[in-house]
Coordinates of C-alpha atoms and ligand atoms in Angstrom, one line a residue:
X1 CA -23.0 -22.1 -60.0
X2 CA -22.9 -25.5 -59.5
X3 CA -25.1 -27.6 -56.9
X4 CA -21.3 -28.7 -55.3
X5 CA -20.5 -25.0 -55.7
X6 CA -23.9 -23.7 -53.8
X7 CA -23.0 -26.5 -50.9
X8 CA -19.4 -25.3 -50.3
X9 CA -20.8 -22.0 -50.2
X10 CA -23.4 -22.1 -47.6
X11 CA -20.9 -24.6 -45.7
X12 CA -18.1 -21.6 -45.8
X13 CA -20.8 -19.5 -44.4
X14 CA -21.5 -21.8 -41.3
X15 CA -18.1 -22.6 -40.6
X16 CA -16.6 -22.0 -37.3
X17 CA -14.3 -18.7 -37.1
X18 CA -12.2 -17.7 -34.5
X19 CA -10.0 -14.2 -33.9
X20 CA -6.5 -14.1 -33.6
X21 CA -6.9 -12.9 -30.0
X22 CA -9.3 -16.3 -29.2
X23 CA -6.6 -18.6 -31.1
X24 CA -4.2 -17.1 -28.7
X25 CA -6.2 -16.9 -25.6
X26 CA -6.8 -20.8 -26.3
X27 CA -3.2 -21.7 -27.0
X28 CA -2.2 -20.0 -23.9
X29 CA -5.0 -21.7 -21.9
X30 CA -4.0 -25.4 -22.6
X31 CA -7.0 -25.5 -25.7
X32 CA -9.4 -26.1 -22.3
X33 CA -12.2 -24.0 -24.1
X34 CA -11.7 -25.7 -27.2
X35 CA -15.1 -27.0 -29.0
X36 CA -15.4 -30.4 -30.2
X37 CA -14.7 -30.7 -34.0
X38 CA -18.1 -32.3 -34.5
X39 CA -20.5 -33.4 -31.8
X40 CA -20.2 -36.8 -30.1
X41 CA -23.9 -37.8 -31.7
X42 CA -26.1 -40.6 -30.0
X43 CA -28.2 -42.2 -32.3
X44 CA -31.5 -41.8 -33.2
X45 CA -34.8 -44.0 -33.7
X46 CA -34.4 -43.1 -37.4
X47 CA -33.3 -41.7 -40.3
X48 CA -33.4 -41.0 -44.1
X49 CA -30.2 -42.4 -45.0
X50 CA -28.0 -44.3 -42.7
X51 CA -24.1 -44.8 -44.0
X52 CA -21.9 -47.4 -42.5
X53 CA -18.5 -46.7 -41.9
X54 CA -16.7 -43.8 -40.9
X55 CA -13.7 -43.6 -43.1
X56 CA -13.4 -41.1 -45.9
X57 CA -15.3 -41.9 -48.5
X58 CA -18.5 -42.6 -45.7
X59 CA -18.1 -39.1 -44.1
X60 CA -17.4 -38.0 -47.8
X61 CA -20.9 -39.2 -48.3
X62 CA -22.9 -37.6 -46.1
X63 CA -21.4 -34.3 -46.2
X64 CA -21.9 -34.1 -49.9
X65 CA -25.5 -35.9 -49.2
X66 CA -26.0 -32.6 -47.0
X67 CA -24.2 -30.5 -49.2
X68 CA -25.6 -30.8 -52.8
X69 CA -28.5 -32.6 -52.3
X70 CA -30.1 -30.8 -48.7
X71 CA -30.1 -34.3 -47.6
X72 CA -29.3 -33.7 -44.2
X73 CA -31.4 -36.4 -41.4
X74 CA -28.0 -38.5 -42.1
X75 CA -25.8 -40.4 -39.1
X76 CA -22.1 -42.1 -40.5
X77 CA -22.4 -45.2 -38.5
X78 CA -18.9 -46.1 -37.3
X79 CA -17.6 -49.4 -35.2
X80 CA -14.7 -47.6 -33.7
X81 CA -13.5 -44.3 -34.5
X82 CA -13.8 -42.1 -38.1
X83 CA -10.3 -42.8 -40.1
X84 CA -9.2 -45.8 -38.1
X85 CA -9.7 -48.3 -41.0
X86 CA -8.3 -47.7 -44.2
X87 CA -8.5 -43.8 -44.2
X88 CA -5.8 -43.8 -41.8
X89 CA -3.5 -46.9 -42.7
X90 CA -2.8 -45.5 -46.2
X91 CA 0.2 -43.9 -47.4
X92 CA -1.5 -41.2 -48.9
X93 CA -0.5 -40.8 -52.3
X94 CA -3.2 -38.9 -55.1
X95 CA -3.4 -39.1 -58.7
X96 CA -5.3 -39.5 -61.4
X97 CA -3.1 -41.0 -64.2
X98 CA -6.0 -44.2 -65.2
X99 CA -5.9 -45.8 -68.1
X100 CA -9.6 -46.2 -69.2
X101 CA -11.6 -43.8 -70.2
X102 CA -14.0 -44.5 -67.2
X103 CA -11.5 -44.3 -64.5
X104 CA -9.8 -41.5 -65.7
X105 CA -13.1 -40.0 -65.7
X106 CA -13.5 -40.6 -61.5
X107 CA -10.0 -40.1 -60.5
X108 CA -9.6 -36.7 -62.4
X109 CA -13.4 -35.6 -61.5
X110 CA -11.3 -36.7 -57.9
X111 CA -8.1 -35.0 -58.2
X112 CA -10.3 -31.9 -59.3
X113 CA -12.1 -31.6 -55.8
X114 CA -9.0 -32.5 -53.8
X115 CA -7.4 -29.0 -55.6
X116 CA -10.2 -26.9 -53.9
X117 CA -10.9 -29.5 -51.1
X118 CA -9.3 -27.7 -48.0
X119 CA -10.9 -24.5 -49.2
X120 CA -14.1 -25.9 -49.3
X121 CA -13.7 -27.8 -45.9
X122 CA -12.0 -24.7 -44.3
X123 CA -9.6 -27.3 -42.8
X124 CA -6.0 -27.7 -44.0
X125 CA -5.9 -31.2 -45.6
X126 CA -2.2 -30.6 -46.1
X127 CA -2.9 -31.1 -50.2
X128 CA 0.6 -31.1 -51.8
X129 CA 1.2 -31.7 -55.5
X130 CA 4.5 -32.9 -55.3
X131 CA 3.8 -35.2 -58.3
X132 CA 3.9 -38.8 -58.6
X133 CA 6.6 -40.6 -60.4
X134 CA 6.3 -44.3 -61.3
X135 CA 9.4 -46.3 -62.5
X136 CA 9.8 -48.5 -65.5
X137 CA 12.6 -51.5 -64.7
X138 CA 12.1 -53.0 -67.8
X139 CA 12.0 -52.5 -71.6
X140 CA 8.7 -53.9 -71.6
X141 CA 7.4 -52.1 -69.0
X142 CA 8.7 -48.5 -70.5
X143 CA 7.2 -49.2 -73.6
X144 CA 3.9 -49.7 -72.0
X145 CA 3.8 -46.9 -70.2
X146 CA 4.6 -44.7 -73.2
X147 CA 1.4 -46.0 -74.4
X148 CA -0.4 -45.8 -71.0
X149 CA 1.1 -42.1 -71.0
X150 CA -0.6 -41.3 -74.6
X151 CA -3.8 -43.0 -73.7
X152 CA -4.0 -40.6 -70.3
X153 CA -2.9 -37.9 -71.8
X154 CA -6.2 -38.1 -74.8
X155 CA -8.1 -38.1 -71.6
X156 CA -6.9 -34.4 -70.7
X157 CA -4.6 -35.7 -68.2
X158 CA -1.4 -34.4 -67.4
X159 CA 1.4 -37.1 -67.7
X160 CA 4.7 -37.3 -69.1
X161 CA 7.3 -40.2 -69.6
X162 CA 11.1 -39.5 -67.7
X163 CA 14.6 -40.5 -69.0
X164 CA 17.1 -42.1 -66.0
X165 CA 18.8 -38.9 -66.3
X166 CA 15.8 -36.6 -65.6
X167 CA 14.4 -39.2 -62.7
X168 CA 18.0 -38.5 -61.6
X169 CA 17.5 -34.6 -61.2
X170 CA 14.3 -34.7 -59.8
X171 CA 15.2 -37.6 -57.2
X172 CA 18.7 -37.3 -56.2
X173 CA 19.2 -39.7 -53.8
X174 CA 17.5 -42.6 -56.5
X175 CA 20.8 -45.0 -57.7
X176 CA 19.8 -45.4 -61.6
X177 CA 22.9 -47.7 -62.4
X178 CA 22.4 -50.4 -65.1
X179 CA 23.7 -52.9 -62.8
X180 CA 20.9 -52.8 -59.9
X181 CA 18.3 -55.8 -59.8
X182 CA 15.7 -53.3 -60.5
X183 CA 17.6 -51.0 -62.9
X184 CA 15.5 -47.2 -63.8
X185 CA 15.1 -47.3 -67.3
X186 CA 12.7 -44.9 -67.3
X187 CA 9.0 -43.5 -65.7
X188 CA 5.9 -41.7 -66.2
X189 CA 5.6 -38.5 -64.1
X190 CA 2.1 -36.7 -63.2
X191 CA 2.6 -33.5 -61.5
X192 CA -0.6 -32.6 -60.5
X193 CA -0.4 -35.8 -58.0
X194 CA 0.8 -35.7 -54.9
X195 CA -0.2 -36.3 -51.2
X196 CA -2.2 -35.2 -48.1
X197 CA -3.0 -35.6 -44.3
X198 CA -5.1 -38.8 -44.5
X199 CA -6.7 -38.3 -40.9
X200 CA -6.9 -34.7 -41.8
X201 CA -9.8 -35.6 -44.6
X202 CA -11.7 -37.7 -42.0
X203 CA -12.3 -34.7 -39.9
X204 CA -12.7 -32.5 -42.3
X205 CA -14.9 -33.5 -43.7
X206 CA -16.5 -35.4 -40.4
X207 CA -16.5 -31.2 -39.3
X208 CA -18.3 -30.1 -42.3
X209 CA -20.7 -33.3 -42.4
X210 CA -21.7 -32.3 -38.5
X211 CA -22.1 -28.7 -39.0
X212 CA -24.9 -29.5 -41.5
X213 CA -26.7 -31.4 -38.5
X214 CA -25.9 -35.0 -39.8
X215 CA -25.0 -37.4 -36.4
X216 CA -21.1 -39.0 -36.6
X217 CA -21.2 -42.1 -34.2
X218 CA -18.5 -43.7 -33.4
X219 CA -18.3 -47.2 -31.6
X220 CA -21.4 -48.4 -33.0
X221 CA -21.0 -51.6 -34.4
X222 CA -23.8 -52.1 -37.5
X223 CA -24.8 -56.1 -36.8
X224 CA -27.6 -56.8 -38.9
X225 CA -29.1 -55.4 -41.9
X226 CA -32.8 -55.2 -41.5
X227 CA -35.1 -55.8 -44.7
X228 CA -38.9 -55.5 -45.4
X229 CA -38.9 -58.3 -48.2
X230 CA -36.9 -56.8 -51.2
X231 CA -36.1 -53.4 -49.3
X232 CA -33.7 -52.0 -46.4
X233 CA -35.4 -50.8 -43.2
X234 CA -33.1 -50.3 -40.8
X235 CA -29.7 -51.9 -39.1
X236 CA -28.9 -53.1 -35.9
X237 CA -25.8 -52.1 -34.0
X238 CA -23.9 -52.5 -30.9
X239 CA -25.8 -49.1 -29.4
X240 CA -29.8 -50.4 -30.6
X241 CA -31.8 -50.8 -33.7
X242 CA -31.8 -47.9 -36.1
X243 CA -34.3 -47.4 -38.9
X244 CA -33.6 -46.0 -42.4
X245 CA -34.6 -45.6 -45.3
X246 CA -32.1 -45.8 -47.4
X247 CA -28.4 -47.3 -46.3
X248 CA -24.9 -47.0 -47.9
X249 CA -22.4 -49.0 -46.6
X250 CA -18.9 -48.0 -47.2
X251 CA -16.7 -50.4 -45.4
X252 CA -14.4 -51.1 -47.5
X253 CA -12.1 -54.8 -46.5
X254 CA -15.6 -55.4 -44.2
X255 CA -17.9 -54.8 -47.6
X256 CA -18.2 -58.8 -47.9
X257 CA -19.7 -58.8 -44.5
X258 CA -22.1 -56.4 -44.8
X259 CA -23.1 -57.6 -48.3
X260 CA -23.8 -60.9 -46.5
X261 CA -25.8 -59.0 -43.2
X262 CA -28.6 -58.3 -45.9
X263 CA -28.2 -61.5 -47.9
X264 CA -25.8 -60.4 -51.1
X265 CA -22.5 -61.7 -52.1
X266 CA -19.8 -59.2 -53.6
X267 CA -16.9 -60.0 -56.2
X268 CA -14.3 -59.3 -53.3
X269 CA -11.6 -60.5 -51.8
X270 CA -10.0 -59.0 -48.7
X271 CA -6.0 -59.2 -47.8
X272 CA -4.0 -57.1 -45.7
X273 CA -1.8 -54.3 -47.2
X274 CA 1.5 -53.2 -45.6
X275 CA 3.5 -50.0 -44.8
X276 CA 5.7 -48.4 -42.6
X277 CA 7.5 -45.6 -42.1
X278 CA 11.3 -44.2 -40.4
X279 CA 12.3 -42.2 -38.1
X280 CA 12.2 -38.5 -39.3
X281 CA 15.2 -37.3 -41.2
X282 CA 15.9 -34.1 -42.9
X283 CA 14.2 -33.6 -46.1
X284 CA 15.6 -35.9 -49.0
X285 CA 12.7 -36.6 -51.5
X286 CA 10.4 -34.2 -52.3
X287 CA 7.7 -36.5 -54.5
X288 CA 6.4 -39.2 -54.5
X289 CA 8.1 -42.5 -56.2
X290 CA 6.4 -45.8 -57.0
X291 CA 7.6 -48.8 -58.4
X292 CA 4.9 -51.7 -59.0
X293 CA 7.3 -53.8 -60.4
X294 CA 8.7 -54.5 -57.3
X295 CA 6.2 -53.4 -54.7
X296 CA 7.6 -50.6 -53.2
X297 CA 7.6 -46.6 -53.1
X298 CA 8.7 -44.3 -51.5
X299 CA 7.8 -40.6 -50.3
X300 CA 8.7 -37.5 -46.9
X301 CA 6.1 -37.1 -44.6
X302 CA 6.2 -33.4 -43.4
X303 CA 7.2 -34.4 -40.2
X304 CA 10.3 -36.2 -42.0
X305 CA 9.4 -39.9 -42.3
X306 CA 10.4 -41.7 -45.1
X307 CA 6.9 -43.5 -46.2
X308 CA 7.7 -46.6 -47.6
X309 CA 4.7 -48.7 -48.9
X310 CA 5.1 -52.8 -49.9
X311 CA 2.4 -54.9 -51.7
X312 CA 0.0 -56.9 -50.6
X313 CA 0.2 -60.3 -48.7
X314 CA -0.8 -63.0 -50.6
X315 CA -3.4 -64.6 -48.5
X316 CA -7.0 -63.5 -47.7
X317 CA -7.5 -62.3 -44.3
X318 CA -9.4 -59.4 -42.1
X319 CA -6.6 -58.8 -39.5
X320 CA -5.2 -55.5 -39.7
X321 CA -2.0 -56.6 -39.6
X322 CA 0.9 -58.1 -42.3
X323 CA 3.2 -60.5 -42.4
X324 CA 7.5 -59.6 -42.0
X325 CA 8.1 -61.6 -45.9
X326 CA 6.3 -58.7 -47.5
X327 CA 8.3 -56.0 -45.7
X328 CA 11.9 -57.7 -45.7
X329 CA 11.1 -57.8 -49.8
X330 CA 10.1 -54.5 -49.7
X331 CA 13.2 -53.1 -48.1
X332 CA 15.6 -55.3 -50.1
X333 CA 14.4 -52.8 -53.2
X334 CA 14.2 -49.9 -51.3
X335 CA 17.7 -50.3 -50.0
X336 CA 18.9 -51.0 -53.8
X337 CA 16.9 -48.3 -55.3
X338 CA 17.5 -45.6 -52.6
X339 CA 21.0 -46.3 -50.5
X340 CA 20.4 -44.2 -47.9
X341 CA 17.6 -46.2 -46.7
X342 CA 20.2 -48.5 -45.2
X343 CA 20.9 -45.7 -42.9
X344 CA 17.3 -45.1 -41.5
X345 CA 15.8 -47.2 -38.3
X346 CA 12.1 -48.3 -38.9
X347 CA 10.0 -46.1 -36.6
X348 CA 6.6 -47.8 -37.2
X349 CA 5.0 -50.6 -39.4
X350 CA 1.1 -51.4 -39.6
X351 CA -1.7 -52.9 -42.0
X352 CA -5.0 -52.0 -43.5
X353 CA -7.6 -54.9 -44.9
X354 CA -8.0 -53.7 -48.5
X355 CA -11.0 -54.4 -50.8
X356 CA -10.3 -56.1 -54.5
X357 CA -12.4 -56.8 -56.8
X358 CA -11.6 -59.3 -60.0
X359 CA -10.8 -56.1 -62.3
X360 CA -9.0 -53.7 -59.9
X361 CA -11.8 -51.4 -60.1
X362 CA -14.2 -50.1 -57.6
X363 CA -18.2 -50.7 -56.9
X364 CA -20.3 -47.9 -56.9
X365 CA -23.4 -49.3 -57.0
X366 CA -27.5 -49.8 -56.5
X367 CA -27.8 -53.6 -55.4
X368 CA -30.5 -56.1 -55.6
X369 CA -32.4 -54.7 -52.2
X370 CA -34.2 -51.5 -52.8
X371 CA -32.4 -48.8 -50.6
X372 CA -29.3 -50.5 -50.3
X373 CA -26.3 -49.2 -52.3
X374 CA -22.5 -50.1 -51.8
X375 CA -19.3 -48.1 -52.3
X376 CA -16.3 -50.2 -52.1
X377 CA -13.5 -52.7 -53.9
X378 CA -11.2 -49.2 -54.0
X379 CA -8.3 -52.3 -53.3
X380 CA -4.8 -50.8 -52.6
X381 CA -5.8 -47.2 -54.1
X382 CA -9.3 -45.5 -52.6
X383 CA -7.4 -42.8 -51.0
X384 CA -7.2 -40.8 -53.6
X385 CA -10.5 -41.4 -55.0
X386 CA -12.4 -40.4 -51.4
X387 CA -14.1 -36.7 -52.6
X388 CA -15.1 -38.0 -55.9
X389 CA -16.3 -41.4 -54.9
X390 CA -18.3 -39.6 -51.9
X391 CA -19.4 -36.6 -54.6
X392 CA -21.1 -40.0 -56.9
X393 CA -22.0 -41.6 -54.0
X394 CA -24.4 -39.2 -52.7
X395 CA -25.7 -38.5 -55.9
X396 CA -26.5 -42.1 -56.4
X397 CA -28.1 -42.3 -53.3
X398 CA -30.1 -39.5 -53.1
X399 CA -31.3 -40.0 -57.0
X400 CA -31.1 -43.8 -56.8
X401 CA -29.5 -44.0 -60.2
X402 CA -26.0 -43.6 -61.0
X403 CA -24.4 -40.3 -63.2
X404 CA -22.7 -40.7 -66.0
X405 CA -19.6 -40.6 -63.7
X406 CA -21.0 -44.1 -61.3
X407 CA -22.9 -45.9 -64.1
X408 CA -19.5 -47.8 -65.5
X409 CA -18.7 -48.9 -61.9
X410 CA -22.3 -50.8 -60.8
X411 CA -22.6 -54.8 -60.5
X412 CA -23.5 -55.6 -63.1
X413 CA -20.4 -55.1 -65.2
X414 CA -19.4 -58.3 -63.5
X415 CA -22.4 -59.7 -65.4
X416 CA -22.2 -57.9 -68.6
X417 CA -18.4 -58.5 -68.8
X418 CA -17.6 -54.8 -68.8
X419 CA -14.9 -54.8 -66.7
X420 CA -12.7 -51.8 -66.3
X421 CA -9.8 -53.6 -66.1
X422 CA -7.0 -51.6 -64.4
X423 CA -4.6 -53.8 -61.9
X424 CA -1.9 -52.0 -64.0
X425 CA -2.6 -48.5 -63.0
X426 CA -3.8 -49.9 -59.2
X427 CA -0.1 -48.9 -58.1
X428 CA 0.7 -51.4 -56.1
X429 CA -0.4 -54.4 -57.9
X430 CA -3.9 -56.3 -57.1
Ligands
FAD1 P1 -12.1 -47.1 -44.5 O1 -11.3 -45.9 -44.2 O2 -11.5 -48.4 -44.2 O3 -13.4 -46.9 -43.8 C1 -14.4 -48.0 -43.6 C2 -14.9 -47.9 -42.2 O4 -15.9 -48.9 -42.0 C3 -13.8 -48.3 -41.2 O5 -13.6 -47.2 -40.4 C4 -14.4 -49.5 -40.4 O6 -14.2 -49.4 -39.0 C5 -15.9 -49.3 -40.7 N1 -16.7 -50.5 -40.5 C6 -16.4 -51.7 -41.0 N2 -17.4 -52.6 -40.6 C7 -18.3 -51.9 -39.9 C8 -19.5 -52.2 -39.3 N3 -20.0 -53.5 -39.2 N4 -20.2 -51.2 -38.6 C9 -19.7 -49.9 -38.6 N5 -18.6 -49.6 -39.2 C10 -17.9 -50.5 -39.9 N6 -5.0 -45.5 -51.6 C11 -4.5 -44.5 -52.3 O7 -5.2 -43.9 -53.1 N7 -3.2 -44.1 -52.1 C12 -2.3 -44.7 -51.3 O8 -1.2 -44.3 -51.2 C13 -2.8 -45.8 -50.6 N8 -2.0 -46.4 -49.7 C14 -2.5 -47.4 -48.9 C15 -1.6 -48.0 -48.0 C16 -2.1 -49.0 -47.1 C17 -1.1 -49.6 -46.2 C18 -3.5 -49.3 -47.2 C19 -4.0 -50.3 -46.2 C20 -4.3 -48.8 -48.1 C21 -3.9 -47.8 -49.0 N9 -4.7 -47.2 -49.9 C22 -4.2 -46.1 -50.7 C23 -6.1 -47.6 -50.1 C24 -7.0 -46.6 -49.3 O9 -6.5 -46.5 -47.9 C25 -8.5 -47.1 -49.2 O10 -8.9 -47.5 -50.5 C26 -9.4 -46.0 -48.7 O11 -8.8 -45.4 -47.6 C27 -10.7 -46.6 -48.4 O12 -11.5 -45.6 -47.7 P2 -12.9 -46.0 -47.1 O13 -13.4 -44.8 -46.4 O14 -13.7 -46.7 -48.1 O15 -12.5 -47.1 -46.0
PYC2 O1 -3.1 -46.1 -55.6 O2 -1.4 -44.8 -56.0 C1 -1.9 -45.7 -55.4 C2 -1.2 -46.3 -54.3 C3 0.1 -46.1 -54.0 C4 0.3 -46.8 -52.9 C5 -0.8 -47.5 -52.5 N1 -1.7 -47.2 -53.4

């Protein structure tokens, strides 16, 4: 068994279980008995490892600190409240179809977790592979992804490339005529891909974090970085001075200013990154379709929204809001590529602050400061990535040296010019 295995286990074994008869007694009784998910933590004067920021691949952290490593004198530092940042902005889509060898190395060892992650959790993350279909709209573009396909596939992931007439069957209401603006010639299809409840996996795993004893605290703002010369020693925050000994900060489009709290610069830039969604309908797609060429894809929420996703704006900025240029372009194709659309009122648009870095690859990563490690630069597509990056995360921390998994994703590729460069698999282009 594996040390992951061992954690879920003894996790499954503490988890909270109720009767059928309590479950009804509760829903009958206006859930006024209900227990708290996890427990509303005040923070201490110290701990071993402090992580900053609550979204999902922060509380990922600590509960696979807690779970494979027994690391558990842990608190998940949060400014406002777990999966308000990027965690829940996103449009949830999962898949693993990379096209170097190191990627597809830690978004399959991701997608991989995610197929056992609500057992593990014992909380329905709503995991559905519906697959993930990208579109080609241009010769070019098809013949690339026939190679892209080939090279994914030599990694032992599943992909295969689409005629029109196949997207056709598997996405009726598509238009695949040769005369659109963006005409389908073509796609590459993973099946195993798919989507899930995006706050879901913040309190999943926020549940399964707290149940090992580790403190979630929410509205506490980290405002300094403390250091002991070349080391970490603590933060301060809007609730008090906390000690550590080791940090990770996870704060994704806020990574550049908590790199500069402890005196570090990071190869990032942050913009804002739009989507929206419709008024429910009945169901009319059951996957997932992207099309980078133009910035848009589509997918149904459960409840029946259309979840339409745009690129991202073209200016640098840390306000979680867009700008109405990116969205009118983003309808314009949608309306082409998927008629019906026409038909549907906007029901709610928003924006997340996403992370780039020059290579459209993530940081996972020891820094210069002893003790002080970042996780971040997951850009338009850390969704998908939040148990594996969490899984390596811990495991950097509580080793302080990266598996074979992390190592390709530290700093200093940006000095060694090892880039893993991979803004044409990034989905929505970065
Ligand atoms: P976050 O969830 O943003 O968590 C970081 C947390 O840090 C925040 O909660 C923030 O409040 C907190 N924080 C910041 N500063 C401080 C501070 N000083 N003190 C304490 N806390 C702090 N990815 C996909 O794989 N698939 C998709 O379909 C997809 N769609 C997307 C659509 C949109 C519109 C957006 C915006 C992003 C999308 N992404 C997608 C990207 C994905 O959402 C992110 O890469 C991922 O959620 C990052 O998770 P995280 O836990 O690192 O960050
Ligand atoms: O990374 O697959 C992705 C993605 C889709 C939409 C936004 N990001």
């Amino acid at each position: 068994m594996g040390k992951v295995d061992r954690g879920i286990t003894a996790l499954t074994r503490g988890a909270k279980r109720y009767s059928l008869a309590a479950l009804a007694r509760q829903a009958l009784g206006g859930h006024m008995g209900w227990p708290r998910a996890w427990r509303d933590a005040a923070p201490r004067e110290r701990y071993q490892v402090i992580i900053i920021g609550g979204g999902g691949h922060g509380l990922a952290t600590a509960y696979y600190l807690a779970a494979v490593h027994g690391i558990r004198d842990v608190a998940v530092l949060e400014k406002g409240w777990i999966g308000g940042g990027n965690t829940g902005r996103n449009t949830t889509i999962i898949r693993s179809n990379y096209l170097w060898d190191e990627s597809a190395a830690l978004y399959e060892h991701s997608l991989k977790l995610w197929e056992g992650l609500s057992q593990d959790l014992n909380f329905n993350l709503m995991f559905s592979q519906r697959g993930v279909l990208t579109l080609a709209h241009s010769v070019h573009e098809l013949k690339e992804m026939s190679r892209r396909v080939n090279a994914i596939r030599l990694n032992g992931i599943d992909s295969v490339v689409m005629t029109p007439a196949e997207i056709k069957k598997l996405v009726p209401i598509i238009d695949i005529s040769p005369n659109l603006r963006y005409p389908v010639m073509g796609g590459f299809f993973q099946q195993r891909g798919g989507t899930a409840r995006h706050d879901a996996v913040a309190w999943g795993y926020a549940r399964a974090a707290d149940d090992f004893g580790i403190d979630i605290i929410q509205n506490c703002e980290v405002t300094a970085i403390r250091r002991d010369g070349d080391r970490v020693v603590g933060v301060d925050t809007s609730r008090g001075s906390i000690g550590a000994d080791k940090i990770g900060c996870v704060t994704s489009g806020h990574s550049g200013v908590l790199a500069a709290m402890a005196g570090i610069t990071l190869p990032i830039e942050s913009r804002p990154l739009q989507a929206l969604v419709s008024e429910p309908i009945k169901p009319v797609i059951d996957t997932v379709v992207m099309s980078n060429a133009v910035h848009m894809y589509i997918s149904q929420s459960d409840k029946g929204e259309l979840v339409l996703g745009a690129g991202t704006d073209a200016y640098n900025s840390y306000a979680q809001r867009g700008s109405l240029p990116v969205i009118e372009h983003m309808l314009e194709a949608a309306v082409e590529l998927y008629p019906i659309v026409s038909r549907v009122r906007v029901l709610r648009t928003w924006g997340g602050i996403v992370d780039t870095c020059p290579d459209a690859s993530p940081i996972i990563s020891k820094t210069s400061v002893g003790g002080l490690y970042f996780n971040c630069g997951w850009g338009t597509g850390g969704f998908k990535a939040t148990p594996g990056s969490g899984h390596v995360f811990a495991d950097l921390i509580a080793r302080d040296a990266p598996n074979a998994i992390a190592a390709p994703f530290a700093l200093d590729r940006f000095e060694s010019g090892r880039l893993i460069d991979e803004h044409g698999a990034a989905g929505v282009a970065h």
